[in-house]
Amino acid sequence: MHLSKSTGVVVMAWYFRHDYSARNDRKITELEMEMGENIGYAMWFKMLEIMGEMGGSLSKDKLKVAAYSMRVPLDLLMQFIRICVRIGLLDENGDEYVNARFAEECA
């Protein structure tokens, strides 16, 4: 929670820490090489926001909702997830996808 400077009202704002040099991360670079410049980066951070709202992981039965929330077709989201798993940004853990570091942030 924080106090809005403009309104003076206490606002619920959830956030997560991330490296200020994330754009230079090898895995993010690989993701952008495969998905296109800025597309992979934007999708990654949108994915983290969604995972944060869902408790730190993405349930496989919520993929359609996630695709809608990200405003991308489901097949593009699935391509993105497969790349993320292959390069080590996500782990497939039974019925969900998870990033261990991010899950710790959400705990």
Short mmCIF file of N, CA, C and O in Angstrom, two decimals:
data_model
loop_
_atom_site.label_atom_id
_atom_site.label_comp_id
_atom_site.label_asym_id
_atom_site.label_seq_id
_atom_site.Cartn_x
_atom_site.Cartn_y
_atom_site.Cartn_z
N MET A 1 0.84 -1.17 0.00
CA MET A 1 0.00 0.00 0.00
C MET A 1 0.88 1.24 0.00
O MET A 1 1.99 1.21 0.51
N HIS A 2 0.37 2.28 -0.57
CA HIS A 2 1.09 3.55 -0.54
C HIS A 2 0.09 4.71 -0.56
O HIS A 2 -1.07 4.54 -0.90
N LEU A 3 0.56 5.85 -0.17
CA LEU A 3 -0.26 7.06 -0.16
C LEU A 3 -0.08 7.77 -1.50
O LEU A 3 1.04 8.11 -1.88
N SER A 4 -1.18 7.96 -2.21
CA SER A 4 -1.13 8.67 -3.48
C SER A 4 -0.82 10.14 -3.21
O SER A 4 -1.52 10.80 -2.46
N LYS A 5 0.24 10.64 -3.82
CA LYS A 5 0.60 12.05 -3.64
C LYS A 5 -0.42 12.98 -4.26
O LYS A 5 -0.65 14.08 -3.78
N SER A 6 -1.06 12.55 -5.34
CA SER A 6 -2.00 13.44 -6.02
C SER A 6 -3.35 13.52 -5.32
O SER A 6 -3.99 14.57 -5.31
N THR A 7 -3.80 12.41 -4.70
CA THR A 7 -5.13 12.42 -4.09
C THR A 7 -5.09 12.35 -2.57
O THR A 7 -6.10 12.64 -1.92
N GLY A 8 -3.96 11.95 -1.99
CA GLY A 8 -3.87 11.80 -0.54
C GLY A 8 -4.59 10.56 -0.02
O GLY A 8 -4.80 10.41 1.17
N VAL A 9 -4.98 9.66 -0.92
CA VAL A 9 -5.71 8.45 -0.56
C VAL A 9 -4.75 7.27 -0.52
O VAL A 9 -3.85 7.16 -1.36
N VAL A 10 -4.96 6.37 0.45
CA VAL A 10 -4.16 5.15 0.50
C VAL A 10 -4.63 4.23 -0.62
O VAL A 10 -5.83 3.97 -0.77
N VAL A 11 -3.68 3.74 -1.42
CA VAL A 11 -3.98 2.92 -2.60
C VAL A 11 -3.32 1.56 -2.43
O VAL A 11 -2.18 1.46 -2.00
N MET A 12 -4.07 0.51 -2.79
CA MET A 12 -3.48 -0.83 -2.82
C MET A 12 -2.71 -0.96 -4.13
O MET A 12 -3.28 -0.80 -5.20
N ALA A 13 -1.43 -1.17 -4.03
CA ALA A 13 -0.60 -1.30 -5.22
C ALA A 13 0.36 -2.45 -5.01
O ALA A 13 1.19 -2.41 -4.10
N TRP A 14 0.21 -3.48 -5.76
CA TRP A 14 1.10 -4.63 -5.66
C TRP A 14 2.19 -4.46 -6.70
O TRP A 14 1.93 -4.06 -7.83
N TYR A 15 3.38 -4.75 -6.31
CA TYR A 15 4.50 -4.61 -7.22
C TYR A 15 5.49 -5.73 -6.95
O TYR A 15 5.43 -6.39 -5.92
N PHE A 16 6.40 -5.93 -7.88
CA PHE A 16 7.47 -6.90 -7.68
C PHE A 16 8.77 -6.25 -8.09
O PHE A 16 8.80 -5.40 -8.99
N ARG A 17 9.81 -6.64 -7.40
CA ARG A 17 11.12 -6.12 -7.74
C ARG A 17 11.61 -6.82 -9.00
O ARG A 17 11.34 -7.99 -9.21
N HIS A 18 12.31 -6.08 -9.84
CA HIS A 18 13.00 -6.72 -10.96
C HIS A 18 14.29 -5.96 -11.22
O HIS A 18 14.43 -4.80 -10.85
N ASP A 19 15.22 -6.66 -11.82
CA ASP A 19 16.52 -6.06 -12.11
C ASP A 19 16.36 -4.93 -13.10
O ASP A 19 15.67 -5.06 -14.11
N TYR A 20 16.99 -3.80 -12.82
CA TYR A 20 16.89 -2.67 -13.73
C TYR A 20 17.61 -2.93 -15.05
O TYR A 20 17.43 -2.21 -16.01
N SER A 21 18.41 -3.97 -15.08
CA SER A 21 19.09 -4.32 -16.34
C SER A 21 18.49 -5.59 -16.96
O SER A 21 19.16 -6.28 -17.73
N ALA A 22 17.23 -5.87 -16.67
CA ALA A 22 16.58 -7.08 -17.18
C ALA A 22 16.66 -7.16 -18.71
O ALA A 22 16.78 -8.24 -19.26
N ARG A 23 16.63 -6.01 -19.36
CA ARG A 23 16.67 -6.02 -20.83
C ARG A 23 17.97 -6.60 -21.36
O ARG A 23 18.05 -7.02 -22.51
N ASN A 24 19.02 -6.66 -20.53
CA ASN A 24 20.31 -7.20 -20.93
C ASN A 24 20.52 -8.65 -20.52
O ASN A 24 21.56 -9.23 -20.82
N ASP A 25 19.54 -9.23 -19.84
CA ASP A 25 19.63 -10.61 -19.41
C ASP A 25 19.72 -11.54 -20.62
O ASP A 25 19.00 -11.34 -21.61
N ARG A 26 20.58 -12.54 -20.54
CA ARG A 26 20.77 -13.47 -21.66
C ARG A 26 19.47 -14.14 -22.08
O ARG A 26 19.15 -14.27 -23.26
N LYS A 27 18.66 -14.56 -21.10
CA LYS A 27 17.42 -15.25 -21.42
C LYS A 27 16.40 -14.30 -22.05
O LYS A 27 15.68 -14.68 -22.97
N ILE A 28 16.35 -13.08 -21.57
CA ILE A 28 15.44 -12.09 -22.15
C ILE A 28 15.88 -11.78 -23.58
O ILE A 28 15.06 -11.66 -24.49
N THR A 29 17.19 -11.67 -23.80
CA THR A 29 17.71 -11.44 -25.14
C THR A 29 17.32 -12.57 -26.07
O THR A 29 16.86 -12.35 -27.19
N GLU A 30 17.46 -13.81 -25.59
CA GLU A 30 17.06 -14.98 -26.39
C GLU A 30 15.57 -14.93 -26.71
O GLU A 30 15.15 -15.21 -27.84
N LEU A 31 14.78 -14.56 -25.71
CA LEU A 31 13.34 -14.47 -25.89
C LEU A 31 13.00 -13.43 -26.96
O LEU A 31 12.18 -13.68 -27.85
N GLU A 32 13.66 -12.29 -26.91
CA GLU A 32 13.42 -11.25 -27.92
C GLU A 32 13.89 -11.68 -29.30
O GLU A 32 13.27 -11.33 -30.30
N MET A 33 14.98 -12.43 -29.37
CA MET A 33 15.46 -12.92 -30.66
C MET A 33 14.41 -13.83 -31.31
O MET A 33 14.25 -13.82 -32.52
N GLU A 34 13.71 -14.60 -30.49
CA GLU A 34 12.73 -15.54 -31.03
C GLU A 34 11.35 -14.92 -31.23
O GLU A 34 10.64 -15.28 -32.17
N MET A 35 10.96 -14.00 -30.36
CA MET A 35 9.62 -13.43 -30.41
C MET A 35 9.58 -12.09 -31.15
O MET A 35 8.51 -11.63 -31.53
N GLY A 36 10.72 -11.47 -31.32
CA GLY A 36 10.77 -10.13 -31.92
C GLY A 36 11.12 -9.11 -30.86
O GLY A 36 10.78 -9.27 -29.69
N GLU A 37 11.83 -8.09 -31.30
CA GLU A 37 12.27 -7.05 -30.35
C GLU A 37 11.07 -6.45 -29.64
O GLU A 37 10.06 -6.15 -30.25
N ASN A 38 11.22 -6.25 -28.37
CA ASN A 38 10.23 -5.65 -27.47
C ASN A 38 9.00 -6.53 -27.23
O ASN A 38 8.37 -6.42 -26.19
N ILE A 39 8.63 -7.38 -28.16
CA ILE A 39 7.46 -8.24 -27.96
C ILE A 39 7.73 -9.24 -26.84
O ILE A 39 6.93 -9.37 -25.92
N GLY A 40 8.86 -9.92 -26.90
CA GLY A 40 9.20 -10.89 -25.86
C GLY A 40 9.32 -10.24 -24.50
O GLY A 40 8.84 -10.76 -23.49
N TYR A 41 9.95 -9.08 -24.46
CA TYR A 41 10.14 -8.34 -23.21
C TYR A 41 8.79 -7.94 -22.62
O TYR A 41 8.52 -8.17 -21.44
N ALA A 42 7.94 -7.37 -23.44
CA ALA A 42 6.62 -6.94 -22.97
C ALA A 42 5.79 -8.14 -22.52
O ALA A 42 5.15 -8.09 -21.46
N MET A 43 5.80 -9.21 -23.28
CA MET A 43 5.03 -10.38 -22.90
C MET A 43 5.55 -10.98 -21.60
O MET A 43 4.76 -11.44 -20.77
N TRP A 44 6.88 -10.96 -21.40
CA TRP A 44 7.45 -11.52 -20.18
C TRP A 44 6.95 -10.77 -18.95
O TRP A 44 6.49 -11.37 -17.98
N PHE A 45 7.00 -9.47 -18.99
CA PHE A 45 6.59 -8.71 -17.81
C PHE A 45 5.07 -8.71 -17.62
O PHE A 45 4.59 -8.69 -16.49
N LYS A 46 4.31 -8.80 -18.71
CA LYS A 46 2.87 -8.99 -18.56
C LYS A 46 2.59 -10.35 -17.93
O LYS A 46 1.71 -10.47 -17.07
N MET A 47 3.35 -11.36 -18.35
CA MET A 47 3.18 -12.70 -17.78
C MET A 47 3.48 -12.68 -16.28
O MET A 47 2.74 -13.28 -15.48
N LEU A 48 4.54 -11.99 -15.88
CA LEU A 48 4.86 -11.92 -14.45
C LEU A 48 3.74 -11.23 -13.67
O LEU A 48 3.41 -11.65 -12.56
N GLU A 49 3.17 -10.17 -14.23
CA GLU A 49 2.06 -9.50 -13.55
C GLU A 49 0.90 -10.46 -13.34
O GLU A 49 0.31 -10.52 -12.26
N ILE A 50 0.57 -11.21 -14.38
CA ILE A 50 -0.53 -12.17 -14.28
C ILE A 50 -0.20 -13.26 -13.28
O ILE A 50 -1.04 -13.63 -12.44
N MET A 51 1.02 -13.77 -13.33
CA MET A 51 1.42 -14.81 -12.38
C MET A 51 1.36 -14.28 -10.95
O MET A 51 0.95 -14.99 -10.03
N GLY A 52 1.74 -13.03 -10.76
CA GLY A 52 1.67 -12.43 -9.43
C GLY A 52 0.24 -12.35 -8.93
O GLY A 52 -0.04 -12.64 -7.76
N GLU A 53 -0.67 -12.00 -9.82
CA GLU A 53 -2.08 -11.94 -9.45
C GLU A 53 -2.65 -13.31 -9.13
O GLU A 53 -3.61 -13.43 -8.38
N MET A 54 -2.02 -14.35 -9.67
CA MET A 54 -2.49 -15.72 -9.45
C MET A 54 -1.69 -16.43 -8.36
O MET A 54 -1.75 -17.64 -8.25
N GLY A 55 -0.91 -15.69 -7.61
CA GLY A 55 -0.19 -16.29 -6.48
C GLY A 55 1.23 -16.72 -6.79
O GLY A 55 1.86 -17.39 -5.97
N GLY A 56 1.75 -16.42 -7.97
CA GLY A 56 3.14 -16.71 -8.28
C GLY A 56 3.37 -17.73 -9.37
O GLY A 56 4.50 -18.02 -9.74
N SER A 57 2.29 -18.30 -9.90
CA SER A 57 2.43 -19.27 -10.99
C SER A 57 1.25 -19.10 -11.95
O SER A 57 0.32 -18.35 -11.67
N LEU A 58 1.32 -19.78 -13.08
CA LEU A 58 0.25 -19.73 -14.07
C LEU A 58 -0.30 -21.13 -14.25
O LEU A 58 0.40 -22.02 -14.74
N SER A 59 -1.53 -21.31 -13.82
CA SER A 59 -2.20 -22.60 -13.96
C SER A 59 -2.52 -22.85 -15.44
O SER A 59 -2.98 -21.94 -16.14
N LYS A 60 -2.31 -24.08 -15.89
CA LYS A 60 -2.58 -24.40 -17.29
C LYS A 60 -4.05 -24.22 -17.64
O LYS A 60 -4.37 -23.94 -18.79
N ASP A 61 -4.94 -24.34 -16.66
CA ASP A 61 -6.36 -24.16 -16.98
C ASP A 61 -6.76 -22.69 -17.04
O ASP A 61 -7.91 -22.37 -17.31
N LYS A 62 -5.81 -21.77 -16.85
CA LYS A 62 -6.07 -20.34 -16.95
C LYS A 62 -5.37 -19.70 -18.16
O LYS A 62 -5.28 -18.48 -18.26
N LEU A 63 -4.91 -20.53 -19.09
CA LEU A 63 -4.17 -20.00 -20.24
C LEU A 63 -5.03 -19.12 -21.14
O LEU A 63 -4.56 -18.09 -21.62
N LYS A 64 -6.29 -19.49 -21.35
CA LYS A 64 -7.17 -18.66 -22.19
C LYS A 64 -7.38 -17.29 -21.54
O LYS A 64 -7.36 -16.27 -22.22
N VAL A 65 -7.55 -17.29 -20.23
CA VAL A 65 -7.74 -16.03 -19.50
C VAL A 65 -6.47 -15.18 -19.60
O VAL A 65 -6.54 -13.97 -19.81
N ALA A 66 -5.32 -15.83 -19.45
CA ALA A 66 -4.05 -15.10 -19.54
C ALA A 66 -3.86 -14.51 -20.93
O ALA A 66 -3.45 -13.36 -21.07
N ALA A 67 -4.18 -15.28 -21.96
CA ALA A 67 -4.05 -14.78 -23.34
C ALA A 67 -4.96 -13.58 -23.55
O ALA A 67 -4.54 -12.57 -24.12
N TYR A 68 -6.18 -13.67 -23.07
CA TYR A 68 -7.11 -12.55 -23.20
C TYR A 68 -6.57 -11.33 -22.45
O TYR A 68 -6.59 -10.21 -22.98
N SER A 69 -6.08 -11.54 -21.24
CA SER A 69 -5.56 -10.44 -20.43
C SER A 69 -4.35 -9.78 -21.09
O SER A 69 -4.16 -8.57 -20.98
N MET A 70 -3.54 -10.58 -21.79
CA MET A 70 -2.36 -10.05 -22.47
C MET A 70 -2.71 -9.50 -23.86
O MET A 70 -1.86 -8.93 -24.53
N ARG A 71 -3.95 -9.73 -24.29
CA ARG A 71 -4.44 -9.28 -25.60
C ARG A 71 -3.65 -9.91 -26.74
O ARG A 71 -3.29 -9.26 -27.72
N VAL A 72 -3.40 -11.23 -26.60
CA VAL A 72 -2.73 -11.98 -27.65
C VAL A 72 -3.53 -13.25 -27.92
O VAL A 72 -4.24 -13.75 -27.04
N PRO A 73 -3.43 -13.81 -29.12
CA PRO A 73 -4.09 -15.09 -29.40
C PRO A 73 -3.48 -16.20 -28.55
O PRO A 73 -2.29 -16.17 -28.21
N LEU A 74 -4.28 -17.19 -28.21
CA LEU A 74 -3.82 -18.30 -27.37
C LEU A 74 -2.63 -19.01 -27.99
O LEU A 74 -1.69 -19.37 -27.28
N ASP A 75 -2.62 -19.20 -29.32
CA ASP A 75 -1.49 -19.89 -29.94
C ASP A 75 -0.19 -19.10 -29.80
O ASP A 75 0.89 -19.69 -29.64
N LEU A 76 -0.25 -17.77 -29.81
CA LEU A 76 0.95 -16.96 -29.60
C LEU A 76 1.43 -17.08 -28.15
O LEU A 76 2.63 -17.21 -27.90
N LEU A 77 0.50 -17.10 -27.21
CA LEU A 77 0.88 -17.29 -25.81
C LEU A 77 1.53 -18.66 -25.62
O LEU A 77 2.55 -18.77 -24.92
N MET A 78 0.99 -19.69 -26.24
CA MET A 78 1.57 -21.03 -26.11
C MET A 78 2.98 -21.08 -26.73
O MET A 78 3.88 -21.71 -26.17
N GLN A 79 3.18 -20.42 -27.85
CA GLN A 79 4.51 -20.34 -28.46
C GLN A 79 5.47 -19.65 -27.49
O GLN A 79 6.58 -20.13 -27.26
N PHE A 80 5.04 -18.54 -26.91
CA PHE A 80 5.82 -17.79 -25.94
C PHE A 80 6.19 -18.67 -24.74
O PHE A 80 7.35 -18.71 -24.32
N ILE A 81 5.23 -19.39 -24.20
CA ILE A 81 5.48 -20.26 -23.04
C ILE A 81 6.46 -21.36 -23.39
O ILE A 81 7.38 -21.66 -22.61
N ARG A 82 6.31 -21.99 -24.55
CA ARG A 82 7.25 -23.05 -24.96
C ARG A 82 8.68 -22.51 -25.04
O ARG A 82 9.63 -23.17 -24.60
N ILE A 83 8.84 -21.31 -25.58
CA ILE A 83 10.17 -20.70 -25.65
C ILE A 83 10.69 -20.42 -24.24
O ILE A 83 11.85 -20.72 -23.93
N CYS A 84 9.85 -19.88 -23.38
CA CYS A 84 10.26 -19.58 -22.01
C CYS A 84 10.70 -20.83 -21.26
O CYS A 84 11.68 -20.80 -20.51
N VAL A 85 10.01 -21.94 -21.47
CA VAL A 85 10.39 -23.21 -20.84
C VAL A 85 11.72 -23.68 -21.40
O VAL A 85 12.63 -24.07 -20.66
N ARG A 86 11.86 -23.63 -22.72
CA ARG A 86 13.09 -24.11 -23.36
C ARG A 86 14.32 -23.33 -22.92
O ARG A 86 15.38 -23.91 -22.70
N ILE A 87 14.19 -22.01 -22.77
CA ILE A 87 15.38 -21.21 -22.41
C ILE A 87 15.55 -21.05 -20.90
O ILE A 87 16.53 -20.47 -20.45
N GLY A 88 14.62 -21.58 -20.12
CA GLY A 88 14.78 -21.59 -18.67
C GLY A 88 14.16 -20.44 -17.91
O GLY A 88 14.43 -20.26 -16.73
N LEU A 89 13.30 -19.65 -18.56
CA LEU A 89 12.59 -18.59 -17.84
C LEU A 89 11.42 -19.15 -17.05
O LEU A 89 11.06 -18.62 -16.00
N LEU A 90 10.81 -20.21 -17.56
CA LEU A 90 9.71 -20.88 -16.88
C LEU A 90 10.02 -22.36 -16.73
O LEU A 90 10.72 -22.94 -17.56
N ASP A 91 9.47 -22.94 -15.68
CA ASP A 91 9.51 -24.39 -15.48
C ASP A 91 8.08 -24.90 -15.57
O ASP A 91 7.16 -24.25 -15.07
N GLU A 92 7.92 -26.05 -16.21
CA GLU A 92 6.61 -26.69 -16.25
C GLU A 92 6.54 -27.60 -15.04
O GLU A 92 7.37 -28.49 -14.87
N ASN A 93 5.59 -27.34 -14.18
CA ASN A 93 5.49 -28.06 -12.92
C ASN A 93 4.09 -28.67 -12.82
O ASN A 93 3.19 -28.09 -12.21
N GLY A 94 3.92 -29.83 -13.44
CA GLY A 94 2.61 -30.49 -13.43
C GLY A 94 1.58 -29.67 -14.17
O GLY A 94 1.64 -29.53 -15.38
N ASP A 95 0.63 -29.11 -13.42
CA ASP A 95 -0.47 -28.37 -14.04
C ASP A 95 -0.27 -26.86 -14.03
O ASP A 95 -1.22 -26.10 -14.18
N GLU A 96 0.99 -26.42 -13.88
CA GLU A 96 1.25 -24.98 -13.86
C GLU A 96 2.64 -24.67 -14.41
O GLU A 96 3.49 -25.54 -14.55
N TYR A 97 2.82 -23.40 -14.73
CA TYR A 97 4.12 -22.86 -15.14
C TYR A 97 4.59 -21.94 -14.03
O TYR A 97 3.80 -21.19 -13.45
N VAL A 98 5.88 -21.99 -13.73
CA VAL A 98 6.41 -21.22 -12.62
C VAL A 98 7.83 -20.74 -12.92
O VAL A 98 8.57 -21.39 -13.66
N ASN A 99 8.17 -19.59 -12.38
CA ASN A 99 9.54 -19.10 -12.38
C ASN A 99 9.92 -19.07 -10.90
O ASN A 99 9.31 -18.33 -10.11
N ALA A 100 10.89 -19.89 -10.51
CA ALA A 100 11.22 -20.08 -9.09
C ALA A 100 11.56 -18.76 -8.39
O ALA A 100 11.09 -18.51 -7.28
N ARG A 101 12.35 -17.93 -9.03
CA ARG A 101 12.74 -16.67 -8.42
C ARG A 101 11.52 -15.78 -8.17
O ARG A 101 11.36 -15.16 -7.11
N PHE A 102 10.64 -15.71 -9.16
CA PHE A 102 9.44 -14.88 -9.03
C PHE A 102 8.50 -15.46 -7.98
O PHE A 102 7.88 -14.71 -7.20
N ALA A 103 8.36 -16.78 -7.95
CA ALA A 103 7.49 -17.41 -6.96
C ALA A 103 7.94 -17.08 -5.55
O ALA A 103 7.11 -16.86 -4.66
N GLU A 104 9.25 -17.01 -5.34
CA GLU A 104 9.78 -16.62 -4.02
C GLU A 104 9.38 -15.19 -3.70
O GLU A 104 9.06 -14.87 -2.55
N GLU A 105 9.41 -14.30 -4.69
CA GLU A 105 9.01 -12.90 -4.49
C GLU A 105 7.54 -12.82 -4.07
O GLU A 105 7.16 -11.94 -3.30
N CYS A 106 6.73 -13.72 -4.61
CA CYS A 106 5.29 -13.69 -4.34
C CYS A 106 4.91 -14.34 -3.02
O CYS A 106 3.80 -14.14 -2.54
N ALA A 107 5.81 -15.12 -2.47
CA ALA A 107 5.49 -15.86 -1.23
C ALA A 107 5.41 -14.94 -0.03
O ALA A 107 5.89 -13.88 0.03
#
